[in-house]
Coordinates of C-alpha atoms in Angstrom, one line a residue:
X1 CA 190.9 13.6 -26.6
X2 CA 188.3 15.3 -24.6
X3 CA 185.8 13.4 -22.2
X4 CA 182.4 13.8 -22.7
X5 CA 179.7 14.8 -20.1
X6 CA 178.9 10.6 -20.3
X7 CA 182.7 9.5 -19.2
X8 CA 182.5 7.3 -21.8
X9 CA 185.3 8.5 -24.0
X10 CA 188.8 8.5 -22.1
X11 CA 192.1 9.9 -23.0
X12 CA 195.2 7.9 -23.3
X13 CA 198.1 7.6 -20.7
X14 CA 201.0 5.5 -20.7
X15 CA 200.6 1.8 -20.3
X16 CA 201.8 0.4 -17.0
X17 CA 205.3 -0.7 -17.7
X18 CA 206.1 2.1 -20.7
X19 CA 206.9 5.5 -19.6
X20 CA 206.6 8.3 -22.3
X21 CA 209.6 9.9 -20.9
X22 CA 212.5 9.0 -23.2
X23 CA 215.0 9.9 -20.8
X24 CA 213.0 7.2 -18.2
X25 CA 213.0 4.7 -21.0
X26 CA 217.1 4.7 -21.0
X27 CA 218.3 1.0 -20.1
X28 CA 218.7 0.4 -16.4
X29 CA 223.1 0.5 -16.9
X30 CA 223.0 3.9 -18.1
X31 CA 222.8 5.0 -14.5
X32 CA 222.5 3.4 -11.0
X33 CA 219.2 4.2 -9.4
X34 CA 219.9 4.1 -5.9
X35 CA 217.2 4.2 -2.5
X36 CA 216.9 7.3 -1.3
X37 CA 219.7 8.3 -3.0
X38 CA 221.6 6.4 -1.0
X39 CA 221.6 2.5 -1.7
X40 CA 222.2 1.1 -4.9
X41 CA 219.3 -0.9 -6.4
X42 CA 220.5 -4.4 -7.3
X43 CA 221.1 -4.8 -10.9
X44 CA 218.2 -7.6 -11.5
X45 CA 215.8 -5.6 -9.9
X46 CA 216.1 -1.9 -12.2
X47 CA 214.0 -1.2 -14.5
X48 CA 214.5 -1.4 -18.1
X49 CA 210.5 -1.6 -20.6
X50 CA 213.0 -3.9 -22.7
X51 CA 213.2 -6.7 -19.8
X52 CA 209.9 -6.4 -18.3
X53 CA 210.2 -8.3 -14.8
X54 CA 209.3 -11.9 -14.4
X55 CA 206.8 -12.2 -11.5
X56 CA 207.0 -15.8 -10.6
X57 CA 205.9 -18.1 -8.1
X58 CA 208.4 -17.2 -5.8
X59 CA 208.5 -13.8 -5.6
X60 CA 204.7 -14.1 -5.7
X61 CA 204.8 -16.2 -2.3
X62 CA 207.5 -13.4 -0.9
X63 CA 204.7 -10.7 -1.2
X64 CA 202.7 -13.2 0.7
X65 CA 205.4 -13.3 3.6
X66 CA 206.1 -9.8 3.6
X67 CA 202.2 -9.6 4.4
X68 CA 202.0 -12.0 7.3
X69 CA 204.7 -10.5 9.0
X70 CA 203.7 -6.9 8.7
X71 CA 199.9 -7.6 8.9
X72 CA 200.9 -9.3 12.4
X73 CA 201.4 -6.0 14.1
X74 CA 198.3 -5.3 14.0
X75 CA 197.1 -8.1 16.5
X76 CA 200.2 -9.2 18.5
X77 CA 198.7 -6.8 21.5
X78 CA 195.2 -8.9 21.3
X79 CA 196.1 -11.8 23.8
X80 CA 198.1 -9.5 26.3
X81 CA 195.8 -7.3 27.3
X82 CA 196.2 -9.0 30.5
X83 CA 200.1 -8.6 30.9
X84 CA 199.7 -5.5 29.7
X85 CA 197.4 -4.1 32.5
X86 CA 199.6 -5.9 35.0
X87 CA 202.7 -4.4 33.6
X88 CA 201.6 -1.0 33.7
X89 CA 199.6 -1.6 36.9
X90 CA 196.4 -0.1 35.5
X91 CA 193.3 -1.7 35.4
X92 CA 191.8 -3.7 32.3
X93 CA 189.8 -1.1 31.1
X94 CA 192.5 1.5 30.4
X95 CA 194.6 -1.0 28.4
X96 CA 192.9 0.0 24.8
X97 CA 193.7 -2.2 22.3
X98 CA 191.8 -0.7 19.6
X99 CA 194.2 2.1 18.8
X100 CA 196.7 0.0 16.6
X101 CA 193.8 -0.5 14.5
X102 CA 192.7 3.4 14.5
X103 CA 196.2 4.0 13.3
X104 CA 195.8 1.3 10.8
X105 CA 192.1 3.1 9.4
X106 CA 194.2 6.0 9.2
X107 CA 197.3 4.9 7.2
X108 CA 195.0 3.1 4.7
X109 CA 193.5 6.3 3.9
X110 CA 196.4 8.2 3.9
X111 CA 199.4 6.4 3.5
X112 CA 197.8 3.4 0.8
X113 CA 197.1 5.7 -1.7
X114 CA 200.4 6.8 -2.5
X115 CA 201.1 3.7 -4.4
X116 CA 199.7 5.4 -7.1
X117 CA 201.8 8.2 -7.0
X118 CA 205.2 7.5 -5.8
X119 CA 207.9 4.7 -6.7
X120 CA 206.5 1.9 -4.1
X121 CA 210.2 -0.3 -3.6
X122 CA 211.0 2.5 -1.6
X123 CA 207.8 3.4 -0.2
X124 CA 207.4 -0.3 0.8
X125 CA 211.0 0.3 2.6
X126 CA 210.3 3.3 4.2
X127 CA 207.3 1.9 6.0
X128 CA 209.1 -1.3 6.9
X129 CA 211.6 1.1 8.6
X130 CA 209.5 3.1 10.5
X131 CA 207.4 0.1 11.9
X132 CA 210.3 -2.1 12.4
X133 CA 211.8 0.8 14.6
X134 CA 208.8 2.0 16.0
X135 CA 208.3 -1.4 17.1
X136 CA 211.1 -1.4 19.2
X137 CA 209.2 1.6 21.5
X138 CA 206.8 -0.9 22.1
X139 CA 209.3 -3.0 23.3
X140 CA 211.2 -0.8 26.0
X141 CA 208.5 1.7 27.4
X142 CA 207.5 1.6 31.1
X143 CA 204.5 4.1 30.3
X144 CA 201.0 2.9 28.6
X145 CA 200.5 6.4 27.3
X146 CA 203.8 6.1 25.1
X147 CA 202.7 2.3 24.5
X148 CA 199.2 3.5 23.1
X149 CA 200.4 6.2 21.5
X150 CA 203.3 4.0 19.5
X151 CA 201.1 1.2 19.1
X152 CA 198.9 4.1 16.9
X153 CA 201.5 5.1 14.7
X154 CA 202.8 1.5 14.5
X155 CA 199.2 1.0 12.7
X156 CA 199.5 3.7 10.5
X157 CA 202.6 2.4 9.1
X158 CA 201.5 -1.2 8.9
X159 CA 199.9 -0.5 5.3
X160 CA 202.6 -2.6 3.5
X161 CA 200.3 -5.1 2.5
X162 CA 197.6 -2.8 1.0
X163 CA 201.0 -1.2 -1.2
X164 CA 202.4 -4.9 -2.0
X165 CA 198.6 -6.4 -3.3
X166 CA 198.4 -3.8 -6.3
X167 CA 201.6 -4.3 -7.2
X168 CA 201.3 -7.8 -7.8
X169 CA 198.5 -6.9 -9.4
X170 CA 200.3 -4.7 -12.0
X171 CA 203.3 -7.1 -12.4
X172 CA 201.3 -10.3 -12.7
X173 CA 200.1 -11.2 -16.0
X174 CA 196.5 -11.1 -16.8
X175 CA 195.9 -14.9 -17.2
X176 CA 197.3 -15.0 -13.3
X177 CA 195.8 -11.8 -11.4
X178 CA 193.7 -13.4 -9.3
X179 CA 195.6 -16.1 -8.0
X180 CA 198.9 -13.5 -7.3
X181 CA 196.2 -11.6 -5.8
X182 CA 194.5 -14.9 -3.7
X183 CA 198.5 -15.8 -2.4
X184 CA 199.2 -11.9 -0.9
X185 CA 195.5 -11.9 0.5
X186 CA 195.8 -15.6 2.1
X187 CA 199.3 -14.1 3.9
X188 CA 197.4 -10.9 5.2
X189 CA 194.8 -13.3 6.7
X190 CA 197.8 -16.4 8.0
X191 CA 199.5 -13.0 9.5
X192 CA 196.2 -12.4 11.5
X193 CA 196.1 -16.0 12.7
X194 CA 199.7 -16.4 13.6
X195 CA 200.3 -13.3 15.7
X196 CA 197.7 -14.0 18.3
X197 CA 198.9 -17.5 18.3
X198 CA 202.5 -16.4 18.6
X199 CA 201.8 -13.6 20.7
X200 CA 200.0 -16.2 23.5
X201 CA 202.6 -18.9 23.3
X202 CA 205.5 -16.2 23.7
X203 CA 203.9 -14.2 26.5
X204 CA 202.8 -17.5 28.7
X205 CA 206.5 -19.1 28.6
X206 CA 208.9 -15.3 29.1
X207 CA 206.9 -11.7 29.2
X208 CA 204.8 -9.6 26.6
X209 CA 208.1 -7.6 25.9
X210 CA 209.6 -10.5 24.3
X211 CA 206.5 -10.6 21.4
X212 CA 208.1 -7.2 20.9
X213 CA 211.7 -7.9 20.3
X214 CA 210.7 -10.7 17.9
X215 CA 208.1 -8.7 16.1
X216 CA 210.9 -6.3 15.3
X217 CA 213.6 -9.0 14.1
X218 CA 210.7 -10.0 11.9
X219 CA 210.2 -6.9 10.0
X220 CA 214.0 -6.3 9.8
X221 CA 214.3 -9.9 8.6
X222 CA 211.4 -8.4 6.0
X223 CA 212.9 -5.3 5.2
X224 CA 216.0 -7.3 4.4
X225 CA 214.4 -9.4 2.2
X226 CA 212.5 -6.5 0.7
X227 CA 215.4 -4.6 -0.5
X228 CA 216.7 -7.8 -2.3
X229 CA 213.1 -9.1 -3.6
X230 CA 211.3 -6.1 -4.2
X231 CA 211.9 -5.0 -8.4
X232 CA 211.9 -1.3 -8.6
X233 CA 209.0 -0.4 -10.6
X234 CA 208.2 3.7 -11.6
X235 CA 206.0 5.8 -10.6
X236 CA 202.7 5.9 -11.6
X237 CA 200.5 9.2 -12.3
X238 CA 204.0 11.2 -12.4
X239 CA 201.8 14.4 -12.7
X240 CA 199.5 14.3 -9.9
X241 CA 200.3 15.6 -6.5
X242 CA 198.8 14.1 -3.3
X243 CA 195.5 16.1 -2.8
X244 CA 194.6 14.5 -6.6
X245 CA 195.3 11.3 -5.2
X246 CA 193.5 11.7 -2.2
X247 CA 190.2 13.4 -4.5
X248 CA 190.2 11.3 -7.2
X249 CA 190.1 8.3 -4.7
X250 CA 186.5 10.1 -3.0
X251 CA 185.4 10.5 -6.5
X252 CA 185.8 6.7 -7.5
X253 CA 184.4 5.8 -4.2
X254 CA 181.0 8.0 -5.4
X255 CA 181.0 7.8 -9.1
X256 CA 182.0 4.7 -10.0
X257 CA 178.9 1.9 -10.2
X258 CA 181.3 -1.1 -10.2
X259 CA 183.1 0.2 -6.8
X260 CA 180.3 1.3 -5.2
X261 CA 178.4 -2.3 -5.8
X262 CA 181.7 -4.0 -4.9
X263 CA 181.7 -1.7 -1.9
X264 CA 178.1 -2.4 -0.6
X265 CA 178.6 -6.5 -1.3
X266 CA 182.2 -6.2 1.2
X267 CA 180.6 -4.1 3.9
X268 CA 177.9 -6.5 4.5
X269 CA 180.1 -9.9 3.5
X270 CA 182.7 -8.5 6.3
X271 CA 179.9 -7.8 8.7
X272 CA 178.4 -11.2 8.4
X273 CA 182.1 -12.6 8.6
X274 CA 182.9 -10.2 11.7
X275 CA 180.1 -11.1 13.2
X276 CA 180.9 -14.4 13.1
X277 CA 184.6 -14.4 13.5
X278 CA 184.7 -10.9 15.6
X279 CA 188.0 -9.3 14.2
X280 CA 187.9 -12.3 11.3
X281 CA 188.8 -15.4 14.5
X282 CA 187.8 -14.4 18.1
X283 CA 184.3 -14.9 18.0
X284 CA 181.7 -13.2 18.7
X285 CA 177.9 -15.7 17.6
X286 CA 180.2 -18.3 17.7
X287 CA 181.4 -18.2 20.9
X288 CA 178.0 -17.3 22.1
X289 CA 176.8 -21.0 20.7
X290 CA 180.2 -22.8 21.7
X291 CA 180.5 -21.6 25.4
X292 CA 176.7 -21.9 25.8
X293 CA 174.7 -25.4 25.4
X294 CA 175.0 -28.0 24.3
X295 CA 178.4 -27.8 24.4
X296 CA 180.0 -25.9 26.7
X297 CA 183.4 -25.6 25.6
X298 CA 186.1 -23.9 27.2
X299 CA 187.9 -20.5 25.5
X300 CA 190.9 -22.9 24.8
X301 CA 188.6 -25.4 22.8
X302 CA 186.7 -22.4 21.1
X303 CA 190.2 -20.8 20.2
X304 CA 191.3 -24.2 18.2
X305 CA 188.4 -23.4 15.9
X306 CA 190.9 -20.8 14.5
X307 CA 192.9 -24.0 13.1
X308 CA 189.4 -24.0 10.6
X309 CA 190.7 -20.8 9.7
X310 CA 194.2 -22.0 8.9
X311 CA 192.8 -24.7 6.4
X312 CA 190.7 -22.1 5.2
X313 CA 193.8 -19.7 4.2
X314 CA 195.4 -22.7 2.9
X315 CA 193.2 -23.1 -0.1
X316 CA 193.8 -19.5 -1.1
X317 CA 195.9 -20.2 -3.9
X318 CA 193.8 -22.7 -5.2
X319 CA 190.7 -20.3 -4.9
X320 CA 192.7 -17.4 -7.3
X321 CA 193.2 -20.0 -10.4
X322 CA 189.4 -20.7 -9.6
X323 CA 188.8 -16.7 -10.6
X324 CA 191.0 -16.4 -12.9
X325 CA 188.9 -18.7 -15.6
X326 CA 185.7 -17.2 -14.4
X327 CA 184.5 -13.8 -15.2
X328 CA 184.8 -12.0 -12.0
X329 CA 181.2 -10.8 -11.0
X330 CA 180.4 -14.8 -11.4
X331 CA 183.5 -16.0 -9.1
X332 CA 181.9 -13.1 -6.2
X333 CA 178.1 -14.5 -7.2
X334 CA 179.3 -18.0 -6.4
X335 CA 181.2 -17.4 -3.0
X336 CA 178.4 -15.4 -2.1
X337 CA 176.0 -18.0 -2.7
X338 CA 178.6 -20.4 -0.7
X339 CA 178.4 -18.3 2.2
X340 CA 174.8 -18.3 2.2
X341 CA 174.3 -21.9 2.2
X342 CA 176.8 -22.4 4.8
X343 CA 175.3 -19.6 6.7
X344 CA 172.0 -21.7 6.6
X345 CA 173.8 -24.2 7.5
X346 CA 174.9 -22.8 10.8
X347 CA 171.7 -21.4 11.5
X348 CA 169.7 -24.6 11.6
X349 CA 171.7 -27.0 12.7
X350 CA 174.6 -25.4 14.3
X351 CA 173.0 -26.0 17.9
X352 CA 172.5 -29.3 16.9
X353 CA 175.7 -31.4 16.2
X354 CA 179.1 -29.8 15.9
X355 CA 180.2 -31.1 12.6
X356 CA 177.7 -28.4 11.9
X357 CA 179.5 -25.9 13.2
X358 CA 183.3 -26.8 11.5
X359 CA 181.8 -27.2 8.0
X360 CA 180.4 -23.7 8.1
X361 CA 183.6 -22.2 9.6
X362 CA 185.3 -24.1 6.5
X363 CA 182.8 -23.2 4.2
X364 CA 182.5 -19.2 5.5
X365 CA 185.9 -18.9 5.6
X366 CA 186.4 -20.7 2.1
X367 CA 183.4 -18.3 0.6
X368 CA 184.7 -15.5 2.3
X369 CA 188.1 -15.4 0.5
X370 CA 186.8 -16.2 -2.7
X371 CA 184.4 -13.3 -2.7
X372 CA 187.2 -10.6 -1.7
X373 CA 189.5 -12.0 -4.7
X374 CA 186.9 -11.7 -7.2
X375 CA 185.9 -8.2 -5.8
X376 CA 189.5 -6.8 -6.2
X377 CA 190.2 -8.3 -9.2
X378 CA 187.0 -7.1 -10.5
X379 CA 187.7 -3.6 -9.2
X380 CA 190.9 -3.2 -10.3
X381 CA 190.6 -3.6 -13.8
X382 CA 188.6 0.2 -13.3
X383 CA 191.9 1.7 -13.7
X384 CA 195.7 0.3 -13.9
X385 CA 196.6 3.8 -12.7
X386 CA 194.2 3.8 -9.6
X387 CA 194.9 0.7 -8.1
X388 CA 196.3 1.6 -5.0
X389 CA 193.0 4.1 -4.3
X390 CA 190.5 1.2 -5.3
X391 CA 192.0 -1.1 -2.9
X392 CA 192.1 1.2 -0.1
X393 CA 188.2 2.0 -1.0
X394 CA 187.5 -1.7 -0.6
X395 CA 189.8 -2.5 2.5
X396 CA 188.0 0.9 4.0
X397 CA 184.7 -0.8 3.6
X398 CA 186.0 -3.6 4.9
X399 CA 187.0 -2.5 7.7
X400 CA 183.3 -0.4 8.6
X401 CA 182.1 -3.9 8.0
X402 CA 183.7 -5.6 10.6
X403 CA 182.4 -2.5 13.1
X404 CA 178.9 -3.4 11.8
X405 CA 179.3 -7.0 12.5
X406 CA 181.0 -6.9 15.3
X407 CA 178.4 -4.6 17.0
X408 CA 174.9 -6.0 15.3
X409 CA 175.8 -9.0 16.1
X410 CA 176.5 -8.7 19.7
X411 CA 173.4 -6.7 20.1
X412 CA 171.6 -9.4 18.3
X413 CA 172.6 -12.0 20.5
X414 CA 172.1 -10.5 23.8
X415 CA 168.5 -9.3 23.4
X416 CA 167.5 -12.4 21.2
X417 CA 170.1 -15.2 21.2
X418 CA 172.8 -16.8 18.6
X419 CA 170.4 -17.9 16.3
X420 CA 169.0 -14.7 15.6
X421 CA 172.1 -13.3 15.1
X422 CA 172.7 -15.7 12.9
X423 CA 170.2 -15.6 10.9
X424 CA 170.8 -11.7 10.7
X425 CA 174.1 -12.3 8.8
X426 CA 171.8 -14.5 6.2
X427 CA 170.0 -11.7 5.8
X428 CA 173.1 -9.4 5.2
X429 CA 173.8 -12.4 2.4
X430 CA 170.5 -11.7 0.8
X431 CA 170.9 -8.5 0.6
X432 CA 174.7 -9.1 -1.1
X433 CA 172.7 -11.5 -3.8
X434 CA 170.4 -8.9 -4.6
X435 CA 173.4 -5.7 -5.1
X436 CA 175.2 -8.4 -7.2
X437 CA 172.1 -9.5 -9.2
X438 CA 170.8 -5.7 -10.2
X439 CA 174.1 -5.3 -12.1
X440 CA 175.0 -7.9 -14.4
X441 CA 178.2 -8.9 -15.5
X442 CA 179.1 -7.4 -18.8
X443 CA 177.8 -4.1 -18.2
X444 CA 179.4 -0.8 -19.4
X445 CA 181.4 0.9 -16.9
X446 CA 178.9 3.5 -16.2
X447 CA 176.0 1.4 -16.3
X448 CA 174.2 1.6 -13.0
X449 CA 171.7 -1.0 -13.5
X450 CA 171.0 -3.8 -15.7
X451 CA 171.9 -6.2 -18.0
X452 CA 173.8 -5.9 -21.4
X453 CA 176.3 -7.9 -23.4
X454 CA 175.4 -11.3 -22.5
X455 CA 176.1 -13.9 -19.7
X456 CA 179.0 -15.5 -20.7
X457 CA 181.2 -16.5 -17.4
X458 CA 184.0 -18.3 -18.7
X459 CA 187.1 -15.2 -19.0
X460 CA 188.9 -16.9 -21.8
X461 CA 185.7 -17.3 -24.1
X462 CA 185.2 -13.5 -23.3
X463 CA 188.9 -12.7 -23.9
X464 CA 188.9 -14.3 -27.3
X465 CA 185.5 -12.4 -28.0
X466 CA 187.3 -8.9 -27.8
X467 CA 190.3 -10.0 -29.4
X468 CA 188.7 -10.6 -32.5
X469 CA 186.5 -7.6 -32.2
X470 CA 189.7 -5.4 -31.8
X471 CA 190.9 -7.3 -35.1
X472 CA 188.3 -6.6 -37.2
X473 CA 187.8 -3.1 -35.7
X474 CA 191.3 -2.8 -37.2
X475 CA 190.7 -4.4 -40.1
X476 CA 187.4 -1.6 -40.8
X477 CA 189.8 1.1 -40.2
X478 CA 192.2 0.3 -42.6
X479 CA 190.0 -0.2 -45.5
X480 CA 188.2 3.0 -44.3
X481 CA 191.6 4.9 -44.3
X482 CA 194.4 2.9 -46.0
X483 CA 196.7 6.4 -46.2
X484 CA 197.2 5.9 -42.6
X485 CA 197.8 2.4 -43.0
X486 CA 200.8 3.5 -45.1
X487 CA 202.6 6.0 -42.7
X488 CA 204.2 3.7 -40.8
X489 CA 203.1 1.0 -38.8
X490 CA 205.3 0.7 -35.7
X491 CA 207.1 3.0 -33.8
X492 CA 210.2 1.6 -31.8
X493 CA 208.4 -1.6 -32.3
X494 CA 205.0 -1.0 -31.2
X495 CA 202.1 -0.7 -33.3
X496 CA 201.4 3.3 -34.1
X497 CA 197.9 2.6 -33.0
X498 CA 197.6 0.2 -30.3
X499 CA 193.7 -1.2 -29.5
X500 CA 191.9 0.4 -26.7
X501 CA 192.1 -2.6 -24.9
X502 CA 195.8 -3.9 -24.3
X503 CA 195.4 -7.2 -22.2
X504 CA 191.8 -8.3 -23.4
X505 CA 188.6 -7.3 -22.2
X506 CA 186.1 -8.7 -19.8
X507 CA 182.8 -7.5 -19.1
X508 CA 183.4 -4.8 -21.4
X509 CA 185.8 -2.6 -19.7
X510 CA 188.3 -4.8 -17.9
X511 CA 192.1 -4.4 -18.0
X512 CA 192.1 -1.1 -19.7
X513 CA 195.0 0.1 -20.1
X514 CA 194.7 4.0 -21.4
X515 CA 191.9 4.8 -19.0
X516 CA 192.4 8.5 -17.4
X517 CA 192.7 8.9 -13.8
X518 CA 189.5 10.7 -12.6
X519 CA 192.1 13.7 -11.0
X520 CA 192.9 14.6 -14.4
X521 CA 189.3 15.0 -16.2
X522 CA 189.0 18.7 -17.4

């Protein structure tokens, strides 16, 4: 079918989980699929579309773990800058600890993406290889050129989370998106906390090299547990080839209205959170009104604020069953709201009394995570084929966020004090209201602006909606053509004609199945 000059009318592709290849439908014991061509894939974990794979709790909270500990490298170098100066006798200013997080910018755009294109057991393997190894340079070198140069590519490998969070995605069921999604996001962020809390306690009892060593019997311990955990799914997109991958992910960042809003509403959310959490928990406004008066705290007592954080990523799960009966723009309206209260919150009495100050880092850090849930899962339903891109699109934005934070709200502070800065980052929250509000919830996927198809937040109401659209939409085509009705109603036990909309439909265009990837439009 073509596609009009609207992009309204889409061809079909294979649903996640059937391949149209009858020779990659044969059962998993016709042949041994091995790693690389080298390992054999354990029996429970091969595909077969007969036995689609069981994604339960467990394996759910194994994604999670496989995110902390990889996430990790990415901040085990934050409190040793010292050592690290000391060690390589150079002074502080030459130890850069920025460049594990330039490698990290640089794999997301390059390296994420080819979850949509390749099998992702073994690219998740492959990248726990190289960082686990790589890791071990880090370890050994007597030379901060090597260590800075390592400690880039260690970031560009260190993508694994940003490959494992659309796969749960695709292998949890609809009813339970968000809250797979919510567990694999709250181990990114316990990954963030625990390494600079690990890396501190490890480097002030032995040296900085030891962080090393354990950071890479982690990630083996991981990639162990990977190979054994991880089911081996097929390829999406089969007929692409990297530069469509890579295109097709700049045109959804440009073309598509629900990305783009989602986009705009993460870069300013992040800055406000970055601004107050500088790199999500070393602070930047809030060590400003901490160390200053009335309280006076030392860097120790500021640091334990972090714990806030840790309560924070402990309600994650609970947050994703919270989306999950809720229409997703309405779960981000909410959070985003939250945030703004508890910004308010900070800003008017957070110089005043200190409870002040721990109910908004709860409250931030709560709002915070419910807003980036409902954002992926609202952005992933764009495309079951593209969910790799999207989420690199949104971590990307993310991640210019936090640069705008972080610097704004330094800026901010020095010419004008904490609570200006403060009350900067409220308005960065009005300004998230307003991108939510000019595009309502159950608009049509290229709808730019507006309102259509009612306000009705509760998913499962929605869901049932569709479903019995679809039916009588069925039930009109077979009185309009009951020849067709006639030929055949199944086909190796699917309906001939399946519904345009496979797992139910929310805010008009959600979970679509058959949706072409953008890389193939003629």
């Amino acid at each position: 079918m073509s596609v009009s000059s609207s992009k309204s009318t889409v061809a079909t592709t294979p649903v996640i989980g059937h391949n149209n290849d009858p020779e990659q439908n044969k059962p998993a014991h016709d042949s041994i699929p091995k790693d690389f061509g080298l390992f054999p894939v354990p029996r429970r974990l091969r595909y077969d579309p007969q036995k689609p794979f069981y994604f339960g709790t467990m394996l759910n909270l194994s994604f999670g773990f496989a995110s902390t500990f990889t996430a990790a490298n990415l901040y085990y170098c934050q409190p040793l800058l010292i050592d690290l100066a000391v060690s390589f006798n150079v002074s502080y200013d030459e130890v850069i600890p920025t460049l594990v997080q330039a490698g990290y910018a640089v794999g997301l755009l390059l390296i994420s993406p080819l979850g949509d294109l390749v099998k992702r057991r073994q690219l998740i393997l492959l990248l726990l290889v190289m960082s686990s190894s790589l890791t071990i340079g880090l370890a050994i070198t007597d030379n901060l050129q090597i260590f800075e140069a390592v400690s880039f590519l260690v970031g560009v490998v260190t993508v694994v989370p940003q490959i494992v969070l659309p796969l749960a995605a695709d292998l949890a069921p609809p009813e339970r998106r968000a809250s797979a999604i919510s567990i694999v996001l709250s181990g990114l962020l316990f990954g963030i906390l625990i390494a600079r809390v690990l890396a501190g306690v490890i480097a002030n009892f032995t040296t900085w090299r030891v962080v090393y060593y354990m950071a890479v019997g982690v990630q083996y311990f991981v990639l162990v547990g990977a190979y054994w955990i991880i089911p081996d799914y097929p390829a999406k997109n089969q007929g692409l080839t990297y530069f469509n991958i890579l295109t097709s992910m700049a045109k959804y960042a440009v073309t598509e209205p629900q990305v783009i809003q989602a986009a705009i509403v993460n870069i300013a959310s992040s800055a406000c959170f970055s601004s107050y959490w500088a790199r999500l928990f070393h602070t930047v406004t809030l060590t400003f009104l901490l160390g200053g008066p009335p309280y006076h705290y030392s860097t120790l007592a500021i640091g334990l604020f972090g714990l806030v954080g840790m309560l924070g990523v402990a309600v994650g799960p609970f947050i994703g069953r919270l989306v999950d009966r809720l229409v997703p723009w309405y779960a981000t309206l909410i959070a985003t709201v939250c945030q703004l209260i508890f910004q308010g919150v900070q800003t008017g009495a957070g110089g005043i009394n200190i409870a002040a100050v721990i109910v908004s880092c709860f409250g931030l850090d709560v709002g915070r995570q419910m807003q980036q849930v409902s954002l992926t899962s609202s952005v992933f339903t764009i495309s079951t084929a593209a969910r790799a891109r999207l989420n690199a699109i949104l971590i990307i934005s993310l991640f210019i966020g936090q640069v705008m934070g972080t610097a704004v709200g330094t800026q901010v502070f020095v010419r004008h004090g904490w609570r200006a800065a403060a009350t900067v980052s409220m308005a960065w929250f009005g300004l998230q209201v307003v991108v939510l509000l000019v595009r309502g919830p159950h608009v049509e996927r290229y709808t730019w602006f507006g309102y259509e198809g009612g306000l009705e937040a509760r998913k499962s109401v929605v869901m049932a909606r569709e479903k019995e659209k679809e039916r009588a939409n069925e039930k009109a085509a077979a009185v309009a053509d009951p020849e067709q009705k006639c030929k055949g109603e199944t086909v190796d036990g699917e309906p001939k004609s399946r519904p345009a909309s496979l797992e139910a439909t929310v805010g008009r265009h959600e979970y679509r199945q058959d949706e072409k990837d953008p890389s193939q439009f003629a």
